[in-house]
Coordinates of C-alpha atoms in Angstrom, one line a residue:
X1 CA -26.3 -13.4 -21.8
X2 CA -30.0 -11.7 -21.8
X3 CA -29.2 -9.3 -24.6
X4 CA -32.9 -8.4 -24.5
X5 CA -33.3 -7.1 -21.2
X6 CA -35.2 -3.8 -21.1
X7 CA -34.8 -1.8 -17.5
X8 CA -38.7 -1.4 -16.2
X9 CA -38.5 2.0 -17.2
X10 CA -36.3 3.4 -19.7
X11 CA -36.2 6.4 -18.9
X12 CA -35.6 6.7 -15.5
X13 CA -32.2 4.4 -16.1
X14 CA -31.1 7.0 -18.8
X15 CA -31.3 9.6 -16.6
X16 CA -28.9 7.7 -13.6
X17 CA -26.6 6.3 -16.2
X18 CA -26.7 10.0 -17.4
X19 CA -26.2 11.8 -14.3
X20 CA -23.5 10.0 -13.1
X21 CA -21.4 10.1 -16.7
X22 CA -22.2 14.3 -16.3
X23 CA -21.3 14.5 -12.9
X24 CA -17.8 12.4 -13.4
X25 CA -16.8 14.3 -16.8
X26 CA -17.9 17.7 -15.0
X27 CA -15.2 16.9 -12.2
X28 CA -12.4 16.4 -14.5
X29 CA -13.0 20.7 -15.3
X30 CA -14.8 22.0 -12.0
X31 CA -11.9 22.4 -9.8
X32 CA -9.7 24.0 -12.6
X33 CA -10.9 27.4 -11.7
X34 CA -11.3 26.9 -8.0
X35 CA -7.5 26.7 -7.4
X36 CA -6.0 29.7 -6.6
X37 CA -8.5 29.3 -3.4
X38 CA -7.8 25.6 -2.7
X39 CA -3.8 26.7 -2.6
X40 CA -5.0 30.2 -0.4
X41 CA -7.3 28.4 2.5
X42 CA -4.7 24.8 2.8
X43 CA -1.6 27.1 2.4
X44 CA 0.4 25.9 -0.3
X45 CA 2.0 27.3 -3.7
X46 CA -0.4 27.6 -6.4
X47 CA 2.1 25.3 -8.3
X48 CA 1.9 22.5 -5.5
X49 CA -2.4 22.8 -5.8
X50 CA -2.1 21.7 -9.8
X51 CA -1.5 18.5 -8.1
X52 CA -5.4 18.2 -7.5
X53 CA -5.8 18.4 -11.1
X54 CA -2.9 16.1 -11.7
X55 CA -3.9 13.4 -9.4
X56 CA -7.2 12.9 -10.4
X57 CA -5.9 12.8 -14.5
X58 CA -2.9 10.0 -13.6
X59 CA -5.4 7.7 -11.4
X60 CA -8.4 8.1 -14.1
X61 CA -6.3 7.4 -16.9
X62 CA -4.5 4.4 -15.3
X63 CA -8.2 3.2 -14.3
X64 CA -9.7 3.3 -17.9
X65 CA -7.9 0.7 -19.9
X66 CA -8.9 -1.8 -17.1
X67 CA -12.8 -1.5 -17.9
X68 CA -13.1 -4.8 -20.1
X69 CA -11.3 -6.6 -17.1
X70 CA -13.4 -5.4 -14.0
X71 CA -16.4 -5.8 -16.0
X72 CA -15.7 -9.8 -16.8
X73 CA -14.8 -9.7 -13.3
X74 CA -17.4 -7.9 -11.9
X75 CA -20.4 -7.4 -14.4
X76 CA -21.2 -4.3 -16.1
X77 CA -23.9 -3.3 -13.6
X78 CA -22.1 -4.3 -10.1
X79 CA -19.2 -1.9 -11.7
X80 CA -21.3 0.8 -12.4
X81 CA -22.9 1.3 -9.1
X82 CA -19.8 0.3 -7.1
X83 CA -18.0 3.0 -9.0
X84 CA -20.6 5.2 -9.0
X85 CA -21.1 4.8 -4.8
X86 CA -17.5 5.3 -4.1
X87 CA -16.9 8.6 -6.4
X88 CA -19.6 9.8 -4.4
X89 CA -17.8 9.0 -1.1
X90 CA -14.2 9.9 -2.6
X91 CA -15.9 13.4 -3.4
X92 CA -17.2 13.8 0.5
X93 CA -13.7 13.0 1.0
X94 CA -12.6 15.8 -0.4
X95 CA -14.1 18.3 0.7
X96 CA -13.9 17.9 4.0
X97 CA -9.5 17.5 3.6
X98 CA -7.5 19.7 5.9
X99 CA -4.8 19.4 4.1
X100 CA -3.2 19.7 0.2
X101 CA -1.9 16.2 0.8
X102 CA -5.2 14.8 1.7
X103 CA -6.8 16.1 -0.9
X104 CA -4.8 15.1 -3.6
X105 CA -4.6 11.7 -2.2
X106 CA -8.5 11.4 -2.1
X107 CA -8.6 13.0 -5.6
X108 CA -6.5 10.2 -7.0
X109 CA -9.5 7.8 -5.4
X110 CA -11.7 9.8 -7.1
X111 CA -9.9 9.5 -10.2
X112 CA -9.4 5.8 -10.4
X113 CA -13.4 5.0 -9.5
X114 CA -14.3 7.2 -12.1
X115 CA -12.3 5.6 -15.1
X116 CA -14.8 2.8 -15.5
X117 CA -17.7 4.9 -15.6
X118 CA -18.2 6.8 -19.1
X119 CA -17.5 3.3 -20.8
X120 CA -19.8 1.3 -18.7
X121 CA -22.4 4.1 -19.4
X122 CA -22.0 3.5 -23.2
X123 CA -21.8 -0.4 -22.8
X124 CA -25.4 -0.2 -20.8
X125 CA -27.2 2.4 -22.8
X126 CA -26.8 0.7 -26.3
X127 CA -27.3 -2.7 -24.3
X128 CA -30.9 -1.6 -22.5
X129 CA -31.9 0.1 -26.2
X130 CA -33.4 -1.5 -29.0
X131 CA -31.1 -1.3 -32.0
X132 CA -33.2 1.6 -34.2
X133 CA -32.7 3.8 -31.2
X134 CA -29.2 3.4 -29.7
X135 CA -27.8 6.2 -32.1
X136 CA -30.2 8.4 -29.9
X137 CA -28.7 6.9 -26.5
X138 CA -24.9 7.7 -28.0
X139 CA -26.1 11.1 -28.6
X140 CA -27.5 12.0 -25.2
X141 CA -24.0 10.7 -24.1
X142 CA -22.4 12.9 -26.7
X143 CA -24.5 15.8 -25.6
X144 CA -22.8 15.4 -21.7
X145 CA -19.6 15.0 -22.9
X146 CA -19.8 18.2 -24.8
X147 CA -22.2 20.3 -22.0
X148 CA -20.5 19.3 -18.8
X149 CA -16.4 20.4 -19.2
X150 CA -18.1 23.7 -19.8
X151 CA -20.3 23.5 -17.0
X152 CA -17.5 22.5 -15.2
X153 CA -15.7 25.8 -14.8
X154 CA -18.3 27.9 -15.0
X155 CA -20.1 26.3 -12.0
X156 CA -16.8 25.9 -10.3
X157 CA -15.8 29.5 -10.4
X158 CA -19.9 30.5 -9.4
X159 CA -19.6 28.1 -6.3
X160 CA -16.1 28.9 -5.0
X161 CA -17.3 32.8 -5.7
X162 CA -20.3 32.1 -3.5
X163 CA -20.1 29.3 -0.7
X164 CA -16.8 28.0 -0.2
X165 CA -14.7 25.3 -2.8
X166 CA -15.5 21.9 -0.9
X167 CA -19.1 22.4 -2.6
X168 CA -17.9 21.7 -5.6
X169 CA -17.0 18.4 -4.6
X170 CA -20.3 18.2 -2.0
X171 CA -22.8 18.2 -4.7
X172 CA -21.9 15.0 -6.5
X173 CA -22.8 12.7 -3.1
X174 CA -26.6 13.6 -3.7
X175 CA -26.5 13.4 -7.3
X176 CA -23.8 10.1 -7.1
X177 CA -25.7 8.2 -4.5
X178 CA -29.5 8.8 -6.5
X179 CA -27.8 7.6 -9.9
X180 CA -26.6 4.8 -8.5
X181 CA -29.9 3.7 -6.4
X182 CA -32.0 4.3 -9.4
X183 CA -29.5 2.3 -12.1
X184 CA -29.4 -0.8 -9.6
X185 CA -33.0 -1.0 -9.2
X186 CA -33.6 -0.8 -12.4
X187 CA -31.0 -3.1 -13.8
X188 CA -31.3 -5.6 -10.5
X189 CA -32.8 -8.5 -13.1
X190 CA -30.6 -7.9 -15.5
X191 CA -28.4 -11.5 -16.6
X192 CA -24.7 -11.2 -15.7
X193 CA -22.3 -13.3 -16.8
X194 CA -19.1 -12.9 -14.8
X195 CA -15.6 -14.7 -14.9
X196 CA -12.7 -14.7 -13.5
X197 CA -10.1 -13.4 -15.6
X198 CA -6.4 -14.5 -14.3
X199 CA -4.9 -10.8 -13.0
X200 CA -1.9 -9.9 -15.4
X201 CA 0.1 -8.4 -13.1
X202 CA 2.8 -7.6 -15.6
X203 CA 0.5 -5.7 -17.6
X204 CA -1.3 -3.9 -14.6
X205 CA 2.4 -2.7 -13.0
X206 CA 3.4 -1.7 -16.1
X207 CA 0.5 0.0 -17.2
X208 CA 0.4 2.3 -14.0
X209 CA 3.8 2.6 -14.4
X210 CA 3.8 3.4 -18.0
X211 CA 0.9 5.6 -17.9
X212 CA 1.4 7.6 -14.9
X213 CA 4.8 8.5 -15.3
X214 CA 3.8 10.0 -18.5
X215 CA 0.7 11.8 -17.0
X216 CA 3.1 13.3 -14.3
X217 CA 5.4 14.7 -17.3
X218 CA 2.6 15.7 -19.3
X219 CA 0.9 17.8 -16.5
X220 CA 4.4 19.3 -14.9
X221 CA 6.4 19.6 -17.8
X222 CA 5.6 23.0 -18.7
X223 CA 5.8 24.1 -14.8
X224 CA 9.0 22.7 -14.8
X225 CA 10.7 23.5 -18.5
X226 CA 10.4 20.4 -19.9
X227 CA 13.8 18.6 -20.2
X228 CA 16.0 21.3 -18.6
X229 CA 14.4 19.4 -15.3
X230 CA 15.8 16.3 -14.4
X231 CA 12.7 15.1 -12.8
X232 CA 10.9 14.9 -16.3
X233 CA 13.6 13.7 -17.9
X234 CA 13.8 10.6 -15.3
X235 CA 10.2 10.3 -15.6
X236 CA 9.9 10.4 -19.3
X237 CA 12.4 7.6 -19.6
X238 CA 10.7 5.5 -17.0
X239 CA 7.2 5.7 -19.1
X240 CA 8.8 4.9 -22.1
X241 CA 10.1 1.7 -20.7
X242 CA 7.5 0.7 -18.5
X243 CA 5.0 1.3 -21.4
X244 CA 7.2 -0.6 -23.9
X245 CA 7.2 -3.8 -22.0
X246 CA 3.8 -3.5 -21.5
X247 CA 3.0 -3.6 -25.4
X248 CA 5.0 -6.4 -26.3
X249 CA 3.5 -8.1 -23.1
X250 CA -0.2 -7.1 -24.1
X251 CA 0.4 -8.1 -27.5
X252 CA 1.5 -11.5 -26.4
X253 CA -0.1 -12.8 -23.2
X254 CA -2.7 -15.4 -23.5
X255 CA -5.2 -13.4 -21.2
X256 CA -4.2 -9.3 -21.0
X257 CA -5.1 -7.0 -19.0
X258 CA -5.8 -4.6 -21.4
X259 CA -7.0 -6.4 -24.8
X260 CA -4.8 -4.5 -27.4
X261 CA -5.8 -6.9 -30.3
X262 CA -9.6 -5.1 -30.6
X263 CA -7.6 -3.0 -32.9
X264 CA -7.7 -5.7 -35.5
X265 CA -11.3 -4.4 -35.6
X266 CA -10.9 -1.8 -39.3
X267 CA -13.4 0.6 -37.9
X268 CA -12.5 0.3 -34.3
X269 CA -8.9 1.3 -35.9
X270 CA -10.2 4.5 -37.7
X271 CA -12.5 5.5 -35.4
X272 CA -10.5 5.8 -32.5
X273 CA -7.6 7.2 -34.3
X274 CA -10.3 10.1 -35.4
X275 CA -11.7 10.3 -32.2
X276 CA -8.7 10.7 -30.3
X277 CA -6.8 13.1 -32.9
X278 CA -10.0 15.3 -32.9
X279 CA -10.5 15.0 -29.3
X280 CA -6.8 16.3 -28.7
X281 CA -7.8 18.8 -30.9
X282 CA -11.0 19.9 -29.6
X283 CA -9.6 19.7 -26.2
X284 CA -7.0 22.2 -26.9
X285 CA -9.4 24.8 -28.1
X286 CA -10.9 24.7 -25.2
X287 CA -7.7 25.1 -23.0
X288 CA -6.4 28.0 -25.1
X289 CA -9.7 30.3 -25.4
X290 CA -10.4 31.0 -22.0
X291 CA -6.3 31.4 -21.1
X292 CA -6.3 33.5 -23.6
X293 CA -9.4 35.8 -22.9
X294 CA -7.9 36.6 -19.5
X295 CA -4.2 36.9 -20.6
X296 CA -4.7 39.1 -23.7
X297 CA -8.3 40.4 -23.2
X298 CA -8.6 41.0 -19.9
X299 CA -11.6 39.0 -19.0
X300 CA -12.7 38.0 -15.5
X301 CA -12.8 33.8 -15.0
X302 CA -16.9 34.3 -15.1
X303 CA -16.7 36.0 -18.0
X304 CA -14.3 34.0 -20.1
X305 CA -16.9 30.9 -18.8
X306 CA -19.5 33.0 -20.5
X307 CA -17.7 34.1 -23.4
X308 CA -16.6 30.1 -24.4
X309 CA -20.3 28.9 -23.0
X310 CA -22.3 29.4 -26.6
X311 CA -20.4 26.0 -27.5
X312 CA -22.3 23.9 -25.9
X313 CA -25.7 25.6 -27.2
X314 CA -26.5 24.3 -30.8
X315 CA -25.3 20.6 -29.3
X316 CA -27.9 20.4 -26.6
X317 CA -30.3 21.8 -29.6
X318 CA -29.6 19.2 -32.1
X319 CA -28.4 15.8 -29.7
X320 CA -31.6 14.1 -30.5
X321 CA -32.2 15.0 -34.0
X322 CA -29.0 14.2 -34.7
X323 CA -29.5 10.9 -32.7
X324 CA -32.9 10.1 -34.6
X325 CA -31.3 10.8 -38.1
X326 CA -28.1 10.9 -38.3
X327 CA -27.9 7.0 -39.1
X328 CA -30.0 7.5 -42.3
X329 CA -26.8 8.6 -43.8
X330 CA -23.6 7.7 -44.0
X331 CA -22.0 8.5 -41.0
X332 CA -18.6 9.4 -42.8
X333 CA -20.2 12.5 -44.6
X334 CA -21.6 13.7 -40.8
X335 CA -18.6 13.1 -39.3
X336 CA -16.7 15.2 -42.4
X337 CA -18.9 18.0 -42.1
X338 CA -17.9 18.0 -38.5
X339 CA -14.3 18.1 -38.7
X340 CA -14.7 20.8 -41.7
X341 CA -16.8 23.0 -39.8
X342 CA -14.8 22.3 -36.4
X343 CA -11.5 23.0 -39.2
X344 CA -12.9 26.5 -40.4
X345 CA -13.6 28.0 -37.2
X346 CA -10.2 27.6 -36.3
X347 CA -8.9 29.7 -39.2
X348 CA -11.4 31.9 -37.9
X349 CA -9.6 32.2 -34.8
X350 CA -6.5 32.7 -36.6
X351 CA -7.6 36.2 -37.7
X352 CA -8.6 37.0 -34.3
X353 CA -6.4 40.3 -32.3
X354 CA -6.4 41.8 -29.4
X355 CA -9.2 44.4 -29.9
X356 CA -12.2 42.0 -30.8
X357 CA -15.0 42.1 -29.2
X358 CA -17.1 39.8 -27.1
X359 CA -20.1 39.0 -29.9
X360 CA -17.1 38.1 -32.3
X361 CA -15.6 35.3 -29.6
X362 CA -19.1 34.2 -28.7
X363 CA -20.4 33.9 -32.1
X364 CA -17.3 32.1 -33.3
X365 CA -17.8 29.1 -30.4
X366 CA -21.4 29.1 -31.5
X367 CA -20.5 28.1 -34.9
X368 CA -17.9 25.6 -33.2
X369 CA -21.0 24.1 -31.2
X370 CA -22.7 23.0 -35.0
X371 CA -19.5 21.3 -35.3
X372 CA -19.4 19.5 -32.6
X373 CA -23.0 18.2 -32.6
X374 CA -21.9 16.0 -35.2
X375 CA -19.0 14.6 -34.3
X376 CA -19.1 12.7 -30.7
X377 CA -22.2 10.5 -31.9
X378 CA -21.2 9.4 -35.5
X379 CA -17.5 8.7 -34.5
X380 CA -18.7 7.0 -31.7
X381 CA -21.1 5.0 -33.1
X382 CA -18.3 4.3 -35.9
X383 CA -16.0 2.8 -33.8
X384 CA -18.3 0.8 -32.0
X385 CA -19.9 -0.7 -34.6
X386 CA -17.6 -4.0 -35.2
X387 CA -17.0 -4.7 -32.1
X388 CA -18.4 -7.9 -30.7
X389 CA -21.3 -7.4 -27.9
X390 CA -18.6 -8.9 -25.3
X391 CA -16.1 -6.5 -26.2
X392 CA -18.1 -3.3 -26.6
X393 CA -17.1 -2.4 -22.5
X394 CA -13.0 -3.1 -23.0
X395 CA -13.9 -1.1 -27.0
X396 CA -15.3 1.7 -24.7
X397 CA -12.6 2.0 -21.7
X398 CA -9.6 1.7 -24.2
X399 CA -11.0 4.4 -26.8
X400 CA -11.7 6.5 -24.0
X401 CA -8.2 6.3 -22.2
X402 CA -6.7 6.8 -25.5
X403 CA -9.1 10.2 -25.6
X404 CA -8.0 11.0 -22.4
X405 CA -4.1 10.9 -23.2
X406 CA -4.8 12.4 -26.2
X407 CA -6.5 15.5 -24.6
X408 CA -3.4 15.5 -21.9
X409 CA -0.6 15.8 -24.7
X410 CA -3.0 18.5 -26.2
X411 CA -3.2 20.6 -22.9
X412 CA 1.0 20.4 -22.8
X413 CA 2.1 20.9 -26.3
X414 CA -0.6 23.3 -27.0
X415 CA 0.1 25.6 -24.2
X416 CA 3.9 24.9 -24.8
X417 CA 3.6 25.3 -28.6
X418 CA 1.7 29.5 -27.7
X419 CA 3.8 30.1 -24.7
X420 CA 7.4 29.4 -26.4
X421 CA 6.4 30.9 -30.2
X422 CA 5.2 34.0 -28.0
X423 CA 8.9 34.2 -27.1
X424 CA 10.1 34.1 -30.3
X425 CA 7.4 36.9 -31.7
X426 CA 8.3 38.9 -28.8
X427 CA 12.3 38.4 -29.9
X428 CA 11.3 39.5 -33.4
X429 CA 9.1 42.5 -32.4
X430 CA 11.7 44.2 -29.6
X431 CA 14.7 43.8 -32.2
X432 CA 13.2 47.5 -33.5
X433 CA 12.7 48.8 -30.5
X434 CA 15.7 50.7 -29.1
X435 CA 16.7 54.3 -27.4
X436 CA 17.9 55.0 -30.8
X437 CA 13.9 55.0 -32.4
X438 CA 12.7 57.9 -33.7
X439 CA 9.2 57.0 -32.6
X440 CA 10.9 55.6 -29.3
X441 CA 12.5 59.0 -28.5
X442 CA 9.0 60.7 -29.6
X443 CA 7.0 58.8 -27.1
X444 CA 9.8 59.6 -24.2
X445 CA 9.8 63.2 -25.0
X446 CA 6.4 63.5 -24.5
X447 CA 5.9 62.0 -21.4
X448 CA 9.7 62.5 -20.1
X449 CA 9.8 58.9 -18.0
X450 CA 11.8 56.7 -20.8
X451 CA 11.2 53.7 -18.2
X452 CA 7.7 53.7 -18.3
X453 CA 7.5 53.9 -21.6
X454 CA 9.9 51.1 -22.2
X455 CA 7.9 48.9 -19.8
X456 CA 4.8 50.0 -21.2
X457 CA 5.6 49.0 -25.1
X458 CA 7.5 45.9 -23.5
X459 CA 4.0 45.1 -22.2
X460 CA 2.6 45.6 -25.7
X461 CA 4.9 43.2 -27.1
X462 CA 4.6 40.5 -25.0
X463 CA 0.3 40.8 -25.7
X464 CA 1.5 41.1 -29.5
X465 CA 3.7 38.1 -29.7
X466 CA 1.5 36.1 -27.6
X467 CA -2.0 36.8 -30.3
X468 CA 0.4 36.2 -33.2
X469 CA 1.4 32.9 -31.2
X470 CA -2.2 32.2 -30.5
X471 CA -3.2 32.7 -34.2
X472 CA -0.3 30.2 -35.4
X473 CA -1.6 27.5 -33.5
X474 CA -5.3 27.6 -34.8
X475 CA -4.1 27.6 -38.1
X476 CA -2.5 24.3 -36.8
X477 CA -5.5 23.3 -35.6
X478 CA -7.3 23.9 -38.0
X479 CA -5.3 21.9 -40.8
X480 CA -5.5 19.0 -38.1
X481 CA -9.0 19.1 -38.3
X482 CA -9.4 19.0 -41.9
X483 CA -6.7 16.3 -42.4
X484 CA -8.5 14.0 -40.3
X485 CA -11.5 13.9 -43.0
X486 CA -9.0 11.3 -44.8
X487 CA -9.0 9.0 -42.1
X488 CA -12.7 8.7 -40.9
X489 CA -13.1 7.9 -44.6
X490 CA -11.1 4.8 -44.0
X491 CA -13.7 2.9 -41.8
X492 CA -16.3 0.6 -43.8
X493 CA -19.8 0.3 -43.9
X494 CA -22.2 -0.8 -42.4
X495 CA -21.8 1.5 -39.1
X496 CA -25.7 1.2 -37.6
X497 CA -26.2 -1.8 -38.4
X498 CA -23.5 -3.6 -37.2
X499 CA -23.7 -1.7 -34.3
X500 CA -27.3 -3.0 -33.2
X501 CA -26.1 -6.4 -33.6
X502 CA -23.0 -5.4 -31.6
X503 CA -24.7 -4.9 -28.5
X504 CA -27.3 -7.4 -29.4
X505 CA -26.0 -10.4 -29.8
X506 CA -24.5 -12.6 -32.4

């Protein structure tokens, strides 16, 4: 294979590999705000319109672990502009659905054309790069997958607020079909060496099996109170066999689907157990800020967006400095300085109450951002940087489906974890509070309506037990986070080097 090849102009192929990776990742948040509207103008439950977020998440993380496969099929580039094309046209699609049905069928399209894309992104750019610069390419990749899930809802919400929700589906056509134009001229003399990979049908029924049956429990179990339903408990069983059979059969078939032995790979190992942990993590903060802004504070959807938005400022700052530099050192000490700083504003958190103010939230996710701008890049780079140059696509789809399922049983057992311990506080704080109080009777002297003043300190509770919930689990987090220091320090050097010649040839 031309491992050489440099695009005509390099910049012009970062920015459509670029565009299409930010307009994919921004689709997995931007309709997350825009639902309550969805369910109002095609008529349905609000529960039945979580479906559009469900649908997409099942498809897309079914799609991912079958990158290294379509690309030996295929070729990297054919699969990048293919996917790219018909994302575009699966996001027409849904906008212009009459129905909840349609829609969540041509989100689950949507979904499955966009699993390929993120890790055929990070295959080209450190393929069209010479070595001493693909830390920068993995950093402006870093830097979208950081900016655009907060884009996502703020956009979302400004759209829906504005013109009407299909335009948040509308605007990817332009911006899918240019990315794709631009990466397939430039890329058209690029070498491609395809085969044609026997399909492993075990593995691929299995795998969507497997996979989406645990999507559909991770997304609906709290909806549906986890194993009181037997829907989850049905589904859960059926994962765990289908994704059983589907290890032991991807662990022994001549030619898998999904190539599980790259994890013989040390660093691959490490990295991807640190990425995904962290992820899950990271991913969680970002679920539980904003829910909790509007729950406990108060805030408008816009102004939770603006409140969690400072995140994503010091990133966008520092992406290429961090790209130019960061491989002058060790990688490990980057990525620990991440994880400690990511760690401590967690703790942070953990003091917060209901009575802080806006600068406070703000500032703290600012500090968060500094975090973050040194994490995607190094444990990225980590992780990539023993893998052979033919298996840095399958490296890139599995890591990244692995992040994916990580960030889904983050979103469930987070919001299960401050939901069912705000119970519990709730319990503990009402046990006091009885007709028989002095401060009770006090209260319903002086205002002579014991009801309302039962309903209002019942009110009170349920905020109280919910922050002291909220504060538990970011001292959680927060010992995640610094636990995780332990394993990065696992992987081996070299990290850039190897790295360069990963996607350079042997």
């Amino acid at each position: 294979m031309n491992t050489h090849f440099r695009p005509p102009n390099l910049v012009l192929a970062t920015i459509g590999l670029s565009l299409a990776t930010f307009m994919q990742v921004l689709d997995t948040t931007i309709a997350n705000v825009s639902l309550p509207t969805i369910a109002g103008n095609l008529g349905v439950s609000q529960d039945q319109s979580t479906w559009v977020i469900t649908s997409f998440a099942v498809s897309n993380a079914i799609a991912l672990p079958l990158t290294g496969f379509l690309t030996r099929r295929f070729g990297e580039v054919k699969l990048f502009v293919w996917a790219t094309l018909l994302f575009s046209m699966a996001s027409f699609l849904c906008g212009i659905a009459q129905s909840m049905n349609m829609l969540i069928f041509f989100r689950a399209i949507q979904g499955a054309v966009a699993g390929p894309m993120y890790p055929i992104t990070q295959a080209l750019l450190i393929s069209i790069y010479p070595p001493a610069k693909r830390s920068m390419a993995l950093a402006l990749l870093a830097m979208v997958t950081v900016v655009a899930p907060i884009a996502g809802p703020i956009l979302g919400g400004w759209i829906t607020d504005n013109y009407s929700w299909p335009w948040i589906f509308f605007i990817n056509v332009p911006i899918g079909i240019f990315a794709s134009m631009v990466v397939a001229n430039q890329m058209r003399l690029r070498e491609v060496v395809t085969q044609l990979p026997k399909i492993d049908y075990v593995g691929l029924i299995t795998l969507i099996i497997g996979v989406g049956a645990l999507q559909v429990v991770l997304d609906k179990g709290n909806d549906d109170d986890w194993f009181n339903s037997t829907f989850i408990v049905v589904m859960s069983l059926v994962s765990a066999i289908a994704i059983v059979i589907f290890l032991i059969w991807e662990l022994t078939d001549k030619d898998p689907i999904v190539d599980l032995k790259l994890f013989r790979h040390r660093n691959f190992r490490m990295g991807t157990i640190a990425l995904v942990l962290a992820y899950a993590a990271f991913f969680a903060i970002g679920l539980l800020v904003p829910q909790w802004l509007q729950l406990n504070l108060g805030y408008t959807a816009t102004w939770a967006g603006l409140a969690t938005a400072p995140l994503g400022v010091i990133p966008v700052l520092l992406t290429f400095i961090v790209g130019k530099y960061a491989t002058r050192f060790d990688l490990r000490l980057l990525t620990s300085g991440a994880f400690v700083v990511m760690g401590a504003t967690c703790f942070l958190r953990s003091n917060f109450y209901i009575g802080i103010d806006f600068e406070h939230v703000a500032l703290v996710q600012l500090l968060q951002g500094l975090g973050v701008a040194f994490f995607f890049m190094p444990v990225t780079t980590i992780l990539l940087s023993d893998l052979r140059p033919n298996e840095i696509a399958a490296g890139g789809g599995l890591a990244t489906f692995l992040r994916t399922m990580g960030a889904s049983f983050a979103a469930s057992l987070t919001t299960f974890l401050w939901q069912h311990r705000g119970i519990v506080h709730h319990e503990q704080l009402a046990e006091q509070i009885t007709p028989y109080n002095p401060i009770v009777q006090q209260a319903v002297s002086q205002t002579g309506d014991s009801q309302t003043v039962m309903a209002t300190v019942n009110q009170t509770i349920t905020l109280q037990g919910l922050q002291i919930s909220f504060n538990e689990v970011f001292h959680m987090l927060g010992w995640i986070f610094l636990s995780l220091i332990v394993v990065i320090w696992m992987a081996k050097p070299p990290f850039a080097a190897k790295a360069g010649a990963g996607a350079g040839g042997h």
